[in-house]
C-alpha cells in the first residue's frame, strides 16, 4: 500500500469511528472529512507521506497557510479541533505514540457574538401574511416553529411526524450525537402546526406516504437549502434589508428568552448544548444589547 494511501486509510478509519462509536451527524462527518483532506494534501505537497514523519511545525505551517488563504478564526478553531481529535484517535488506537497537536492554541477571537434579530423584526417576519396556498401555510408553520423552539435547520428538516405532539404541545428533537430533547412549542406555533397538518400537508404530499412533517411540492422532505430560500424570501417581503438565516432565528430564540428572565440551564436544555459555556455566549449578547440601550437612551449615556 502506498504511503499516502495508507494515510487515507487511517483517515477513513477515524471517520468510521466518529460515525459508529461517537454517533456524530452526517454534516459533522463531512466537515471532519473536508478538514482532513486539506491537511493530507498539504502534507503530500511537502513530502510527508507517513503520519510518523509529521511534526508540530507541519501543523503550524498548515494552519498558517489556511489563515493566509482567508480562513476565519472560527473555521480555523474547528480545524484545530479536528486535528486534535484525529491524533487523539491515532494515539488511542496505538497507531502513533506522539501527538504533535499538543500545546497548539485555538484562536482567541473565534467566539464572536452570534447575530440575532430584534424582537420587532421577528414579529414582523412572523406576522407577515404569507398566503393561503399549501406551501404558504407550510412556510408560516415552519418559520413560527423555528423561532418557537430554536431548532437547528438540520433538526427541523429531519423532524418526523411522530416527533410533534399537538396534544401536549411539544417537539421531540434529535440533535447532535442523536441525543433527544423535549421543547415546548407555544400556543402560536401549535396553532399554525395544526392548521398546516389539517389543511395543507396532504395537498403537498399528493397522497404519497412521507415520514417528514415538512414536505415540498413533490411530497419529499423539505431540504435545508429550501428552508434558507423561503426564509430569505419572506424576510425581503417583510422589508428586512439584511440577509437572515435559520440559525439567526435560533440565536434570537435563545437571546429573547434570556432577556425575559429565562435561566441559563433551561435555555441550554432547549438548545441541546452539551456544554453550558456554549449557551453562555448569549448572556454576552444580552449584556451588549443592554449597554447599547443605555448609551442611546440614558441622558448621560
JSON list of C-alpha atoms in Angstrom, two decimals, residues 49-259:
[
{"chain": "A", "resi": 49, "resn": "UNK", "atom": "CA", "xyz": [3.80, 10.68, 3.20]},
{"chain": "A", "resi": 50, "resn": "UNK", "atom": "CA", "xyz": [3.76, 8.93, 6.57]},
{"chain": "A", "resi": 51, "resn": "UNK", "atom": "CA", "xyz": [1.94, 10.07, 9.68]},
{"chain": "A", "resi": 52, "resn": "UNK", "atom": "CA", "xyz": [5.01, 9.11, 11.73]},
{"chain": "A", "resi": 53, "resn": "UNK", "atom": "CA", "xyz": [7.00, 11.83, 9.91]},
{"chain": "A", "resi": 54, "resn": "UNK", "atom": "CA", "xyz": [4.59, 14.67, 10.72]},
{"chain": "A", "resi": 55, "resn": "UNK", "atom": "CA", "xyz": [5.88, 17.09, 13.36]},
{"chain": "A", "resi": 56, "resn": "UNK", "atom": "CA", "xyz": [4.34, 20.02, 15.24]},
{"chain": "A", "resi": 57, "resn": "UNK", "atom": "CA", "xyz": [5.82, 22.55, 12.80]},
{"chain": "A", "resi": 58, "resn": "UNK", "atom": "CA", "xyz": [3.96, 20.88, 9.92]},
{"chain": "A", "resi": 59, "resn": "UNK", "atom": "CA", "xyz": [0.68, 21.52, 11.72]},
{"chain": "A", "resi": 60, "resn": "UNK", "atom": "CA", "xyz": [1.61, 25.13, 12.48]},
{"chain": "A", "resi": 61, "resn": "UNK", "atom": "CA", "xyz": [2.59, 25.72, 8.84]},
{"chain": "A", "resi": 62, "resn": "UNK", "atom": "CA", "xyz": [-0.68, 24.15, 7.65]},
{"chain": "A", "resi": 63, "resn": "UNK", "atom": "CA", "xyz": [-2.76, 26.39, 9.93]},
{"chain": "A", "resi": 64, "resn": "UNK", "atom": "CA", "xyz": [-0.75, 29.46, 8.94]},
{"chain": "A", "resi": 65, "resn": "UNK", "atom": "CA", "xyz": [-1.35, 28.68, 5.26]},
{"chain": "A", "resi": 66, "resn": "UNK", "atom": "CA", "xyz": [-5.09, 28.30, 5.88]},
{"chain": "A", "resi": 67, "resn": "UNK", "atom": "CA", "xyz": [-5.15, 31.64, 7.68]},
{"chain": "A", "resi": 68, "resn": "UNK", "atom": "CA", "xyz": [-3.32, 33.35, 4.79]},
{"chain": "A", "resi": 69, "resn": "UNK", "atom": "CA", "xyz": [-5.96, 31.96, 2.44]},
{"chain": "A", "resi": 70, "resn": "UNK", "atom": "CA", "xyz": [-8.61, 33.89, 4.36]},
{"chain": "A", "resi": 71, "resn": "UNK", "atom": "CA", "xyz": [-9.95, 31.21, 6.70]},
{"chain": "A", "resi": 72, "resn": "UNK", "atom": "CA", "xyz": [-11.90, 32.79, 9.56]},
{"chain": "A", "resi": 73, "resn": "UNK", "atom": "CA", "xyz": [-10.79, 32.36, 13.17]},
{"chain": "A", "resi": 74, "resn": "UNK", "atom": "CA", "xyz": [-13.88, 30.28, 13.85]},
{"chain": "A", "resi": 75, "resn": "UNK", "atom": "CA", "xyz": [-13.16, 27.87, 10.96]},
{"chain": "A", "resi": 76, "resn": "UNK", "atom": "CA", "xyz": [-9.50, 27.74, 12.00]},
{"chain": "A", "resi": 77, "resn": "UNK", "atom": "CA", "xyz": [-10.54, 26.75, 15.52]},
{"chain": "A", "resi": 78, "resn": "UNK", "atom": "CA", "xyz": [-12.70, 23.98, 14.06]},
{"chain": "A", "resi": 79, "resn": "UNK", "atom": "CA", "xyz": [-9.78, 22.64, 12.02]},
{"chain": "A", "resi": 80, "resn": "UNK", "atom": "CA", "xyz": [-7.58, 22.60, 15.11]},
{"chain": "A", "resi": 81, "resn": "UNK", "atom": "CA", "xyz": [-10.29, 20.64, 16.93]},
{"chain": "A", "resi": 82, "resn": "UNK", "atom": "CA", "xyz": [-10.44, 18.19, 14.00]},
{"chain": "A", "resi": 83, "resn": "UNK", "atom": "CA", "xyz": [-6.68, 17.60, 14.11]},
{"chain": "A", "resi": 84, "resn": "UNK", "atom": "CA", "xyz": [-6.70, 17.18, 17.89]},
{"chain": "A", "resi": 85, "resn": "UNK", "atom": "CA", "xyz": [-9.45, 14.58, 17.73]},
{"chain": "A", "resi": 86, "resn": "UNK", "atom": "CA", "xyz": [-7.71, 12.78, 14.84]},
{"chain": "A", "resi": 87, "resn": "UNK", "atom": "CA", "xyz": [-4.41, 12.50, 16.70]},
{"chain": "A", "resi": 88, "resn": "UNK", "atom": "CA", "xyz": [-6.18, 11.52, 19.92]},
{"chain": "A", "resi": 89, "resn": "UNK", "atom": "CA", "xyz": [-7.75, 8.66, 17.97]},
{"chain": "A", "resi": 90, "resn": "UNK", "atom": "CA", "xyz": [-4.40, 7.63, 16.44]},
{"chain": "A", "resi": 91, "resn": "UNK", "atom": "CA", "xyz": [-2.81, 7.55, 19.91]},
{"chain": "A", "resi": 92, "resn": "UNK", "atom": "CA", "xyz": [-5.71, 5.60, 21.39]},
{"chain": "A", "resi": 93, "resn": "UNK", "atom": "CA", "xyz": [-5.50, 3.01, 18.60]},
{"chain": "A", "resi": 94, "resn": "UNK", "atom": "CA", "xyz": [-1.71, 2.79, 19.11]},
{"chain": "A", "resi": 95, "resn": "UNK", "atom": "CA", "xyz": [-1.13, 3.86, 15.51]},
{"chain": "A", "resi": 96, "resn": "UNK", "atom": "CA", "xyz": [1.06, 6.71, 16.79]},
{"chain": "A", "resi": 97, "resn": "UNK", "atom": "CA", "xyz": [2.75, 7.37, 20.10]},
{"chain": "A", "resi": 98, "resn": "UNK", "atom": "CA", "xyz": [3.38, 11.11, 19.67]},
{"chain": "A", "resi": 99, "resn": "UNK", "atom": "CA", "xyz": [0.78, 13.90, 19.44]},
{"chain": "A", "resi": 100, "resn": "UNK", "atom": "CA", "xyz": [2.01, 16.98, 17.52]},
{"chain": "A", "resi": 101, "resn": "UNK", "atom": "CA", "xyz": [-1.22, 18.88, 18.34]},
{"chain": "A", "resi": 102, "resn": "UNK", "atom": "CA", "xyz": [-0.24, 19.29, 21.99]},
{"chain": "A", "resi": 103, "resn": "UNK", "atom": "CA", "xyz": [0.10, 22.92, 23.11]},
{"chain": "A", "resi": 104, "resn": "UNK", "atom": "CA", "xyz": [-1.34, 24.30, 19.86]},
{"chain": "A", "resi": 105, "resn": "UNK", "atom": "CA", "xyz": [-3.73, 27.02, 20.97]},
{"chain": "A", "resi": 106, "resn": "UNK", "atom": "CA", "xyz": [-7.02, 27.86, 19.28]},
{"chain": "A", "resi": 107, "resn": "UNK", "atom": "CA", "xyz": [-7.57, 31.43, 18.07]},
{"chain": "A", "resi": 108, "resn": "UNK", "atom": "CA", "xyz": [-8.66, 33.68, 20.93]},
{"chain": "A", "resi": 109, "resn": "UNK", "atom": "CA", "xyz": [-11.26, 35.63, 18.97]},
{"chain": "A", "resi": 110, "resn": "UNK", "atom": "CA", "xyz": [-13.33, 32.80, 17.45]},
{"chain": "A", "resi": 111, "resn": "UNK", "atom": "CA", "xyz": [-16.23, 33.33, 19.86]},
{"chain": "A", "resi": 112, "resn": "UNK", "atom": "CA", "xyz": [-17.88, 36.18, 18.03]},
{"chain": "A", "resi": 113, "resn": "UNK", "atom": "CA", "xyz": [-21.25, 37.31, 19.27]},
{"chain": "A", "resi": 114, "resn": "UNK", "atom": "CA", "xyz": [-23.99, 35.48, 17.37]},
{"chain": "A", "resi": 115, "resn": "UNK", "atom": "CA", "xyz": [-26.12, 37.57, 15.01]},
{"chain": "A", "resi": 116, "resn": "UNK", "atom": "CA", "xyz": [-29.68, 37.95, 16.26]},
{"chain": "A", "resi": 117, "resn": "UNK", "atom": "CA", "xyz": [-32.88, 39.67, 15.20]},
{"chain": "A", "resi": 118, "resn": "UNK", "atom": "CA", "xyz": [-34.59, 42.28, 17.33]},
{"chain": "A", "resi": 119, "resn": "UNK", "atom": "CA", "xyz": [-37.90, 41.14, 18.75]},
{"chain": "A", "resi": 120, "resn": "UNK", "atom": "CA", "xyz": [-39.68, 43.67, 16.50]},
{"chain": "A", "resi": 121, "resn": "UNK", "atom": "CA", "xyz": [-38.01, 42.14, 13.42]},
{"chain": "A", "resi": 122, "resn": "UNK", "atom": "CA", "xyz": [-39.12, 38.65, 14.43]},
{"chain": "A", "resi": 123, "resn": "UNK", "atom": "CA", "xyz": [-42.68, 39.88, 14.99]},
{"chain": "A", "resi": 124, "resn": "UNK", "atom": "CA", "xyz": [-42.70, 41.48, 11.54]},
{"chain": "A", "resi": 125, "resn": "UNK", "atom": "CA", "xyz": [-41.50, 38.23, 9.96]},
{"chain": "A", "resi": 126, "resn": "UNK", "atom": "CA", "xyz": [-43.94, 36.00, 11.84]},
{"chain": "A", "resi": 127, "resn": "UNK", "atom": "CA", "xyz": [-46.97, 38.26, 11.37]},
{"chain": "A", "resi": 128, "resn": "UNK", "atom": "CA", "xyz": [-46.34, 38.78, 7.66]},
{"chain": "A", "resi": 129, "resn": "UNK", "atom": "CA", "xyz": [-49.31, 37.44, 5.62]},
{"chain": "A", "resi": 130, "resn": "UNK", "atom": "CA", "xyz": [-47.85, 34.55, 3.65]},
{"chain": "A", "resi": 131, "resn": "UNK", "atom": "CA", "xyz": [-50.90, 33.44, 1.65]},
{"chain": "A", "resi": 132, "resn": "UNK", "atom": "CA", "xyz": [-53.32, 30.53, 1.73]},
{"chain": "A", "resi": 133, "resn": "UNK", "atom": "CA", "xyz": [-51.66, 28.11, -0.70]},
{"chain": "A", "resi": 134, "resn": "UNK", "atom": "CA", "xyz": [-50.43, 24.79, 0.82]},
{"chain": "A", "resi": 135, "resn": "UNK", "atom": "CA", "xyz": [-46.80, 25.95, 0.52]},
{"chain": "A", "resi": 136, "resn": "UNK", "atom": "CA", "xyz": [-47.55, 29.28, 2.20]},
{"chain": "A", "resi": 137, "resn": "UNK", "atom": "CA", "xyz": [-49.40, 27.59, 5.08]},
{"chain": "A", "resi": 138, "resn": "UNK", "atom": "CA", "xyz": [-46.42, 25.24, 5.49]},
{"chain": "A", "resi": 139, "resn": "UNK", "atom": "CA", "xyz": [-43.96, 28.16, 5.44]},
{"chain": "A", "resi": 140, "resn": "UNK", "atom": "CA", "xyz": [-45.94, 30.03, 8.09]},
{"chain": "A", "resi": 141, "resn": "UNK", "atom": "CA", "xyz": [-45.92, 26.99, 10.38]},
{"chain": "A", "resi": 142, "resn": "UNK", "atom": "CA", "xyz": [-42.25, 26.26, 9.73]},
{"chain": "A", "resi": 143, "resn": "UNK", "atom": "CA", "xyz": [-40.97, 29.76, 10.48]},
{"chain": "A", "resi": 144, "resn": "UNK", "atom": "CA", "xyz": [-43.13, 30.03, 13.59]},
{"chain": "A", "resi": 145, "resn": "UNK", "atom": "CA", "xyz": [-41.87, 26.66, 14.86]},
{"chain": "A", "resi": 146, "resn": "UNK", "atom": "CA", "xyz": [-38.26, 27.57, 14.08]},
{"chain": "A", "resi": 147, "resn": "UNK", "atom": "CA", "xyz": [-38.45, 30.63, 16.32]},
{"chain": "A", "resi": 148, "resn": "UNK", "atom": "CA", "xyz": [-40.66, 28.97, 18.97]},
{"chain": "A", "resi": 149, "resn": "UNK", "atom": "CA", "xyz": [-38.26, 26.06, 19.55]},
{"chain": "A", "resi": 150, "resn": "UNK", "atom": "CA", "xyz": [-34.80, 27.22, 18.48]},
{"chain": "A", "resi": 151, "resn": "UNK", "atom": "CA", "xyz": [-34.35, 24.07, 16.39]},
{"chain": "A", "resi": 152, "resn": "UNK", "atom": "CA", "xyz": [-31.31, 23.79, 14.15]},
{"chain": "A", "resi": 153, "resn": "UNK", "atom": "CA", "xyz": [-32.34, 23.77, 10.48]},
{"chain": "A", "resi": 154, "resn": "UNK", "atom": "CA", "xyz": [-30.96, 20.22, 10.14]},
{"chain": "A", "resi": 155, "resn": "UNK", "atom": "CA", "xyz": [-33.19, 19.14, 13.06]},
{"chain": "A", "resi": 156, "resn": "UNK", "atom": "CA", "xyz": [-36.19, 20.91, 11.60]},
{"chain": "A", "resi": 157, "resn": "UNK", "atom": "CA", "xyz": [-35.94, 19.32, 8.15]},
{"chain": "A", "resi": 158, "resn": "UNK", "atom": "CA", "xyz": [-35.40, 15.86, 9.70]},
{"chain": "A", "resi": 159, "resn": "UNK", "atom": "CA", "xyz": [-38.40, 16.22, 12.03]},
{"chain": "A", "resi": 160, "resn": "UNK", "atom": "CA", "xyz": [-40.70, 13.19, 11.63]},
{"chain": "A", "resi": 161, "resn": "UNK", "atom": "CA", "xyz": [-44.47, 13.43, 12.09]},
{"chain": "A", "resi": 162, "resn": "UNK", "atom": "CA", "xyz": [-44.44, 11.45, 15.32]},
{"chain": "A", "resi": 163, "resn": "UNK", "atom": "CA", "xyz": [-41.94, 13.89, 16.89]},
{"chain": "A", "resi": 164, "resn": "UNK", "atom": "CA", "xyz": [-44.60, 16.63, 17.06]},
{"chain": "A", "resi": 165, "resn": "UNK", "atom": "CA", "xyz": [-47.14, 16.18, 19.86]},
{"chain": "A", "resi": 166, "resn": "UNK", "atom": "CA", "xyz": [-50.04, 18.52, 19.15]},
{"chain": "A", "resi": 167, "resn": "UNK", "atom": "CA", "xyz": [-51.95, 17.33, 22.24]},
{"chain": "A", "resi": 168, "resn": "UNK", "atom": "CA", "xyz": [-49.28, 18.13, 24.82]},
{"chain": "A", "resi": 169, "resn": "UNK", "atom": "CA", "xyz": [-47.74, 20.90, 22.67]},
{"chain": "A", "resi": 170, "resn": "UNK", "atom": "CA", "xyz": [-44.11, 19.85, 22.42]},
{"chain": "A", "resi": 171, "resn": "UNK", "atom": "CA", "xyz": [-41.50, 18.73, 19.88]},
{"chain": "A", "resi": 172, "resn": "UNK", "atom": "CA", "xyz": [-39.13, 15.79, 20.39]},
{"chain": "A", "resi": 173, "resn": "UNK", "atom": "CA", "xyz": [-35.95, 16.92, 18.66]},
{"chain": "A", "resi": 174, "resn": "UNK", "atom": "CA", "xyz": [-32.98, 14.73, 17.77]},
{"chain": "A", "resi": 175, "resn": "UNK", "atom": "CA", "xyz": [-29.77, 16.74, 17.92]},
{"chain": "A", "resi": 176, "resn": "UNK", "atom": "CA", "xyz": [-26.03, 16.17, 17.69]},
{"chain": "A", "resi": 177, "resn": "UNK", "atom": "CA", "xyz": [-24.88, 12.72, 18.72]},
{"chain": "A", "resi": 178, "resn": "UNK", "atom": "CA", "xyz": [-28.50, 11.56, 18.23]},
{"chain": "A", "resi": 179, "resn": "UNK", "atom": "CA", "xyz": [-29.40, 12.97, 21.63]},
{"chain": "A", "resi": 180, "resn": "UNK", "atom": "CA", "xyz": [-33.09, 13.72, 22.06]},
{"chain": "A", "resi": 181, "resn": "UNK", "atom": "CA", "xyz": [-34.67, 16.63, 23.91]},
{"chain": "A", "resi": 182, "resn": "UNK", "atom": "CA", "xyz": [-38.20, 17.89, 24.50]},
{"chain": "A", "resi": 183, "resn": "UNK", "atom": "CA", "xyz": [-39.01, 21.51, 23.59]},
{"chain": "A", "resi": 184, "resn": "UNK", "atom": "CA", "xyz": [-42.36, 23.24, 24.24]},
{"chain": "A", "resi": 185, "resn": "UNK", "atom": "CA", "xyz": [-43.93, 24.76, 21.12]},
{"chain": "A", "resi": 186, "resn": "UNK", "atom": "CA", "xyz": [-46.02, 27.61, 22.49]},
{"chain": "A", "resi": 187, "resn": "UNK", "atom": "CA", "xyz": [-49.60, 28.45, 21.52]},
{"chain": "A", "resi": 188, "resn": "UNK", "atom": "CA", "xyz": [-48.94, 30.30, 18.25]},
{"chain": "A", "resi": 189, "resn": "UNK", "atom": "CA", "xyz": [-46.65, 27.60, 16.83]},
{"chain": "A", "resi": 190, "resn": "UNK", "atom": "CA", "xyz": [-49.05, 24.87, 17.96]},
{"chain": "A", "resi": 191, "resn": "UNK", "atom": "CA", "xyz": [-51.97, 26.63, 16.28]},
{"chain": "A", "resi": 192, "resn": "UNK", "atom": "CA", "xyz": [-50.11, 27.08, 12.98]},
{"chain": "A", "resi": 193, "resn": "UNK", "atom": "CA", "xyz": [-48.81, 23.50, 13.02]},
{"chain": "A", "resi": 194, "resn": "UNK", "atom": "CA", "xyz": [-52.35, 22.17, 13.49]},
{"chain": "A", "resi": 195, "resn": "UNK", "atom": "CA", "xyz": [-53.64, 24.29, 10.58]},
{"chain": "A", "resi": 196, "resn": "UNK", "atom": "CA", "xyz": [-50.80, 23.06, 8.37]},
{"chain": "A", "resi": 197, "resn": "UNK", "atom": "CA", "xyz": [-51.38, 19.40, 9.25]},
{"chain": "A", "resi": 198, "resn": "UNK", "atom": "CA", "xyz": [-55.15, 19.64, 8.85]},
{"chain": "A", "resi": 199, "resn": "UNK", "atom": "CA", "xyz": [-55.35, 21.71, 5.66]},
{"chain": "A", "resi": 200, "resn": "UNK", "atom": "CA", "xyz": [-52.09, 21.78, 3.69]},
{"chain": "A", "resi": 201, "resn": "UNK", "atom": "CA", "xyz": [-49.74, 18.85, 4.22]},
{"chain": "A", "resi": 202, "resn": "UNK", "atom": "CA", "xyz": [-51.88, 16.24, 2.43]},
{"chain": "A", "resi": 203, "resn": "UNK", "atom": "CA", "xyz": [-52.11, 18.54, -0.61]},
{"chain": "A", "resi": 204, "resn": "UNK", "atom": "CA", "xyz": [-48.32, 18.75, -0.75]},
{"chain": "A", "resi": 205, "resn": "UNK", "atom": "CA", "xyz": [-47.74, 15.00, -0.38]},
{"chain": "A", "resi": 206, "resn": "UNK", "atom": "CA", "xyz": [-50.45, 14.32, -3.02]},
{"chain": "A", "resi": 207, "resn": "UNK", "atom": "CA", "xyz": [-51.37, 11.05, -1.34]},
{"chain": "A", "resi": 208, "resn": "UNK", "atom": "CA", "xyz": [-47.79, 9.80, -1.10]},
{"chain": "A", "resi": 209, "resn": "UNK", "atom": "CA", "xyz": [-46.55, 8.44, 2.23]},
{"chain": "A", "resi": 210, "resn": "UNK", "atom": "CA", "xyz": [-43.92, 10.63, 3.90]},
{"chain": "A", "resi": 211, "resn": "UNK", "atom": "CA", "xyz": [-42.32, 10.43, 7.34]},
{"chain": "A", "resi": 212, "resn": "UNK", "atom": "CA", "xyz": [-41.34, 14.10, 7.50]},
{"chain": "A", "resi": 213, "resn": "UNK", "atom": "CA", "xyz": [-43.58, 16.81, 8.86]},
{"chain": "A", "resi": 214, "resn": "UNK", "atom": "CA", "xyz": [-42.38, 19.50, 6.44]},
{"chain": "A", "resi": 215, "resn": "UNK", "atom": "CA", "xyz": [-42.56, 18.44, 2.80]},
{"chain": "A", "resi": 216, "resn": "UNK", "atom": "CA", "xyz": [-42.07, 20.14, -0.55]},
{"chain": "A", "resi": 217, "resn": "UNK", "atom": "CA", "xyz": [-44.44, 20.23, -3.52]},
{"chain": "A", "resi": 218, "resn": "UNK", "atom": "CA", "xyz": [-43.21, 16.79, -4.62]},
{"chain": "A", "resi": 219, "resn": "UNK", "atom": "CA", "xyz": [-44.13, 15.27, -1.28]},
{"chain": "A", "resi": 220, "resn": "UNK", "atom": "CA", "xyz": [-40.50, 14.79, -0.28]},
{"chain": "A", "resi": 221, "resn": "UNK", "atom": "CA", "xyz": [-38.91, 16.21, 2.87]},
{"chain": "A", "resi": 222, "resn": "UNK", "atom": "CA", "xyz": [-38.00, 19.88, 2.73]},
{"chain": "A", "resi": 223, "resn": "UNK", "atom": "CA", "xyz": [-34.23, 20.45, 2.44]},
{"chain": "A", "resi": 224, "resn": "UNK", "atom": "CA", "xyz": [-32.02, 22.78, 4.44]},
{"chain": "A", "resi": 225, "resn": "UNK", "atom": "CA", "xyz": [-31.46, 24.84, 1.29]},
{"chain": "A", "resi": 226, "resn": "UNK", "atom": "CA", "xyz": [-35.23, 25.05, 0.84]},
{"chain": "A", "resi": 227, "resn": "UNK", "atom": "CA", "xyz": [-35.57, 26.46, 4.36]},
{"chain": "A", "resi": 228, "resn": "UNK", "atom": "CA", "xyz": [-32.90, 29.08, 3.65]},
{"chain": "A", "resi": 229, "resn": "UNK", "atom": "CA", "xyz": [-34.61, 30.19, 0.44]},
{"chain": "A", "resi": 230, "resn": "UNK", "atom": "CA", "xyz": [-38.10, 30.52, 1.87]},
{"chain": "A", "resi": 231, "resn": "UNK", "atom": "CA", "xyz": [-36.83, 32.39, 4.95]},
{"chain": "A", "resi": 232, "resn": "UNK", "atom": "CA", "xyz": [-34.93, 34.87, 2.78]},
{"chain": "A", "resi": 233, "resn": "UNK", "atom": "CA", "xyz": [-37.99, 35.32, 0.56]},
{"chain": "A", "resi": 234, "resn": "UNK", "atom": "CA", "xyz": [-40.25, 36.28, 3.46]},
{"chain": "A", "resi": 235, "resn": "UNK", "atom": "CA", "xyz": [-37.56, 38.44, 5.07]},
{"chain": "A", "resi": 236, "resn": "UNK", "atom": "CA", "xyz": [-37.44, 40.52, 1.88]},
{"chain": "A", "resi": 237, "resn": "UNK", "atom": "CA", "xyz": [-41.22, 40.77, 1.85]},
{"chain": "A", "resi": 238, "resn": "UNK", "atom": "CA", "xyz": [-41.13, 41.94, 5.47]},
{"chain": "A", "resi": 239, "resn": "UNK", "atom": "CA", "xyz": [-38.82, 44.78, 4.45]},
{"chain": "A", "resi": 240, "resn": "UNK", "atom": "CA", "xyz": [-35.73, 43.39, 6.15]},
{"chain": "A", "resi": 241, "resn": "UNK", "atom": "CA", "xyz": [-32.67, 44.61, 4.29]},
{"chain": "A", "resi": 242, "resn": "UNK", "atom": "CA", "xyz": [-30.04, 42.41, 5.90]},
{"chain": "A", "resi": 243, "resn": "UNK", "atom": "CA", "xyz": [-29.62, 38.78, 4.97]},
{"chain": "A", "resi": 244, "resn": "UNK", "atom": "CA", "xyz": [-31.02, 36.39, 7.57]},
{"chain": "A", "resi": 245, "resn": "UNK", "atom": "CA", "xyz": [-30.59, 32.67, 8.10]},
{"chain": "A", "resi": 246, "resn": "UNK", "atom": "CA", "xyz": [-32.35, 29.90, 10.04]},
{"chain": "A", "resi": 247, "resn": "UNK", "atom": "CA", "xyz": [-29.54, 29.99, 12.59]},
{"chain": "A", "resi": 248, "resn": "UNK", "atom": "CA", "xyz": [-30.29, 33.66, 13.30]},
{"chain": "A", "resi": 249, "resn": "UNK", "atom": "CA", "xyz": [-33.78, 32.61, 14.41]},
{"chain": "A", "resi": 250, "resn": "UNK", "atom": "CA", "xyz": [-32.18, 30.01, 16.71]},
{"chain": "A", "resi": 251, "resn": "UNK", "atom": "CA", "xyz": [-29.87, 32.69, 18.15]},
{"chain": "A", "resi": 252, "resn": "UNK", "atom": "CA", "xyz": [-32.84, 35.04, 18.55]},
{"chain": "A", "resi": 253, "resn": "UNK", "atom": "CA", "xyz": [-34.86, 32.33, 20.32]},
{"chain": "A", "resi": 254, "resn": "UNK", "atom": "CA", "xyz": [-32.13, 31.94, 22.97]},
{"chain": "A", "resi": 255, "resn": "UNK", "atom": "CA", "xyz": [-31.37, 35.64, 23.35]},
{"chain": "A", "resi": 256, "resn": "UNK", "atom": "CA", "xyz": [-35.01, 36.70, 23.71]},
{"chain": "A", "resi": 257, "resn": "UNK", "atom": "CA", "xyz": [-35.64, 34.01, 26.34]},
{"chain": "A", "resi": 258, "resn": "UNK", "atom": "CA", "xyz": [-32.68, 35.20, 28.42]},
{"chain": "A", "resi": 259, "resn": "UNK", "atom": "CA", "xyz": [-33.69, 38.83, 28.02]}
]
